[in-house]
mmCIF file of C-alpha atoms in Angstrom:
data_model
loop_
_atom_site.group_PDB
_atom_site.id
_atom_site.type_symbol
_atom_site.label_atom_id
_atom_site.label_comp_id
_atom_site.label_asym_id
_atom_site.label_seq_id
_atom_site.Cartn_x
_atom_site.Cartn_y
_atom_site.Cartn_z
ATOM 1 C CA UNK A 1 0.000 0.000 0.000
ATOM 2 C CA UNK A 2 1.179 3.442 -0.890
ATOM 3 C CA UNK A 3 1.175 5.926 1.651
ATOM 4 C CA UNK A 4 -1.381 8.238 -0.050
ATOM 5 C CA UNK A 5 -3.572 5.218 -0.080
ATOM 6 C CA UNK A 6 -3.254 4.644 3.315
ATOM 7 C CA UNK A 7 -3.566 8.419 4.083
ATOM 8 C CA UNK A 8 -6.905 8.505 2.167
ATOM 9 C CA UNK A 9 -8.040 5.185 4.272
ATOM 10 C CA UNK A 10 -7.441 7.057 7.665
ATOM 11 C CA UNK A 11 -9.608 10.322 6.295
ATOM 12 C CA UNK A 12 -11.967 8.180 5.554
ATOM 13 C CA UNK A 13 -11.800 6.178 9.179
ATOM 14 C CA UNK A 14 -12.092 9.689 10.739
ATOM 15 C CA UNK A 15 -14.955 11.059 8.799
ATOM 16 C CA UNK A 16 -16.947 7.595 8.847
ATOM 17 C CA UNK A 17 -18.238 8.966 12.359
ATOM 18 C CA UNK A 18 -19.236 12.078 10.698
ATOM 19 C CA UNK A 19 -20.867 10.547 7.871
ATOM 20 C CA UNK A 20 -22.517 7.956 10.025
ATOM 21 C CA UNK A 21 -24.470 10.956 12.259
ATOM 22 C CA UNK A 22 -26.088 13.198 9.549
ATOM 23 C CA UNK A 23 -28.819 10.393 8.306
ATOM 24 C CA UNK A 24 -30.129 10.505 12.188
ATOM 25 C CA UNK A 25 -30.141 14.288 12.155
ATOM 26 C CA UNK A 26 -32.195 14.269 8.658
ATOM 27 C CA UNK A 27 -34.417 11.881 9.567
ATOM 28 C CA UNK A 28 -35.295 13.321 12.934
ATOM 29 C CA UNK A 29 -34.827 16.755 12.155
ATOM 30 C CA UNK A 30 -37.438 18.334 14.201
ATOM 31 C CA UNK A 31 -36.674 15.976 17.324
ATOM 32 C CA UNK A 32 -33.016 16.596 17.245
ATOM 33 C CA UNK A 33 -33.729 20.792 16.690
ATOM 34 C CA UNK A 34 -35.859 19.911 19.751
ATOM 35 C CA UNK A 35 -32.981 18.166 21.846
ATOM 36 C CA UNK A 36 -30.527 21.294 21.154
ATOM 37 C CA UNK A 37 -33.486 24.022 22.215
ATOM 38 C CA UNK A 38 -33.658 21.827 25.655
ATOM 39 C CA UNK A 39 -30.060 23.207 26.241
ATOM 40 C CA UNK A 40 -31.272 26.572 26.208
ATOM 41 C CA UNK A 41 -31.130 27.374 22.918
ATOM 42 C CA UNK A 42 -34.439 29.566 21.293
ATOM 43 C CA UNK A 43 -36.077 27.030 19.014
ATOM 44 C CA UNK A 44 -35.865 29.141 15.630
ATOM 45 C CA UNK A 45 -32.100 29.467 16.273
ATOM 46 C CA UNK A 46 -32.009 25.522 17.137
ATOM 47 C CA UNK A 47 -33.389 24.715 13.553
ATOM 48 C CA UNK A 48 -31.066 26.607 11.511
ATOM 49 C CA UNK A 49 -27.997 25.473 13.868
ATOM 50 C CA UNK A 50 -28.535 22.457 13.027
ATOM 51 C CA UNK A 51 -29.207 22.670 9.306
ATOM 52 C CA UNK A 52 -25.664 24.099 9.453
ATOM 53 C CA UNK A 53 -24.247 21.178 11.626
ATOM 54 C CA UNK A 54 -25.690 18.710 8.575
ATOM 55 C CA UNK A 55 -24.049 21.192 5.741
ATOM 56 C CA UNK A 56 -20.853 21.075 7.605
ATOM 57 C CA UNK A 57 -20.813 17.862 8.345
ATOM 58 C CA UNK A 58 -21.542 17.048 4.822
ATOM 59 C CA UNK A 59 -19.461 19.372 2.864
ATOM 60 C CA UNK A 60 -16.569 18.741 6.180
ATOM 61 C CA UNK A 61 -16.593 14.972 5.409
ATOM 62 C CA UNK A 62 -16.167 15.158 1.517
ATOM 63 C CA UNK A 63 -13.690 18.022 1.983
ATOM 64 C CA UNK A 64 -11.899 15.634 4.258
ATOM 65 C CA UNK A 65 -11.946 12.443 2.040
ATOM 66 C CA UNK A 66 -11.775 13.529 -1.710
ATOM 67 C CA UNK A 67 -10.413 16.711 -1.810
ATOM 68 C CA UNK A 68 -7.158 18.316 -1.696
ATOM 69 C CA UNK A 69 -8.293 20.904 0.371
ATOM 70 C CA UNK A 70 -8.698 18.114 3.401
ATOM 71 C CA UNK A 71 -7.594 20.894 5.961
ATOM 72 C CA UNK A 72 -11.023 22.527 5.057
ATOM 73 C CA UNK A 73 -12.739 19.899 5.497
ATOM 74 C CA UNK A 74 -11.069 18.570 8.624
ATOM 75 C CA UNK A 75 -11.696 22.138 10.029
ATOM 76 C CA UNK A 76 -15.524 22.540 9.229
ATOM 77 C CA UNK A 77 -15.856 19.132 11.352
ATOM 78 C CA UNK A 78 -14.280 20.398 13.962
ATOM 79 C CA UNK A 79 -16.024 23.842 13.829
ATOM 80 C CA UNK A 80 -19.198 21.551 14.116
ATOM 81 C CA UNK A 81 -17.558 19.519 17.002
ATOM 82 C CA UNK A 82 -16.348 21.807 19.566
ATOM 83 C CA UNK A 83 -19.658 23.764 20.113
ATOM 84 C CA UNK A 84 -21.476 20.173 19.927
ATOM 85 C CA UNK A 85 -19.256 18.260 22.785
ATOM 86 C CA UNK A 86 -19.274 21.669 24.791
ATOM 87 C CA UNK A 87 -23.331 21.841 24.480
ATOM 88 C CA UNK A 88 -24.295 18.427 25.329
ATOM 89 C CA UNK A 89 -21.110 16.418 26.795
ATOM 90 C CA UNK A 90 -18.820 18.678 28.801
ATOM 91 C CA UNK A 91 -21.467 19.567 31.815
ATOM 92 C CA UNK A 92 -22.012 17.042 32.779
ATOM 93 C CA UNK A 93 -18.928 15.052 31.833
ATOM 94 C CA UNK A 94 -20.364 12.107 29.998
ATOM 95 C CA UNK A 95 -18.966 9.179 27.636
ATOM 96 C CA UNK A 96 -19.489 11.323 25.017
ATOM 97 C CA UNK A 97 -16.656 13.744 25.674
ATOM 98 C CA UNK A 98 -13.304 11.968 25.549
ATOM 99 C CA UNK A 99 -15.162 10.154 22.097
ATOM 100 C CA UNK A 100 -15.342 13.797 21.123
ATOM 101 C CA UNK A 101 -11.728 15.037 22.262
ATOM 102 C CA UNK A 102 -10.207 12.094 20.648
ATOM 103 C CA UNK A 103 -11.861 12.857 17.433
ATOM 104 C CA UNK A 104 -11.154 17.223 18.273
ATOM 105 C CA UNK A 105 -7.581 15.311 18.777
ATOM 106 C CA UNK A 106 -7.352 13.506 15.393
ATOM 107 C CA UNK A 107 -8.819 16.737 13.391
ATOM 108 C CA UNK A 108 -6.144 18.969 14.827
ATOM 109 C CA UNK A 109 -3.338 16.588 13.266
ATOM 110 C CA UNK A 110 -5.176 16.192 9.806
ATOM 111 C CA UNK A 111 -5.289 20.256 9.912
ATOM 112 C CA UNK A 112 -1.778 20.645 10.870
ATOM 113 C CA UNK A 113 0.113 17.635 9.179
ATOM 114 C CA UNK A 114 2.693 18.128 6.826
ATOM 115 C CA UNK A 115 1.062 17.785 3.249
ATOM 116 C CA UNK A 116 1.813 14.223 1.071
ATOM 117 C CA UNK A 117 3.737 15.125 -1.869
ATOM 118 C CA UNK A 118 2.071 13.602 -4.848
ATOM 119 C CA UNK A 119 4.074 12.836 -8.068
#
């Protein structure tokens, strides 16, 4: 395996969670708008918050996989991820937030790792 294979495998590993949580959100759109207004957010705002989260999250994980601009990508996801694990999983400290800080954890590097040089 070449290393840009294996580079493209492990952007796809890390967005696979991203991927994974956007049918839910579509599916259940009102009930999940609902679930972020019960943290005290006004229920208008709630909608189009998470409309955003599912266009980031989209646009993030393809950014992330197929592009070349996978910094963009890997930085949309966490733009959607740090507001998310600080809203529901920080207070109270659940199971949810080291899942979260290991994936804030594995964005950083994809945003800050040296580029592959492709021939």
């Amino acid at each position: 395996m070449t290393t840009e294979l294996v580079d493209r495998l492990g952007r796809l590993a890390l967005a696979s969670m991203f991927i994974a949580a956007v049918p839910g959100k579509i599916s259940d759109f009102s009930g999940t708008a609902s679930g972020i207004a019960s943290k005290g957010v006004p229920e208008p705002l709630a909608a189009l918050l998470l409309a955003g989260a599912i266009a980031f999250l989209v646009l993030g994980s393809i950014l992330l996989v197929f592009g070349r601009t996978t910094r963009i990508g890997a930085a949309l996801l966490l733009v959607f991820l740090v507001p998310t694990t600080l809203l529901f999983h920080a207070f109270p400290p659940d199971s949810g937030l080291i899942r979260n800080l290991t994936f804030c954890g594995a964005l950083l590097l994809a945003i800050t790792r040296p580029r592959l040089s492709t021939r």
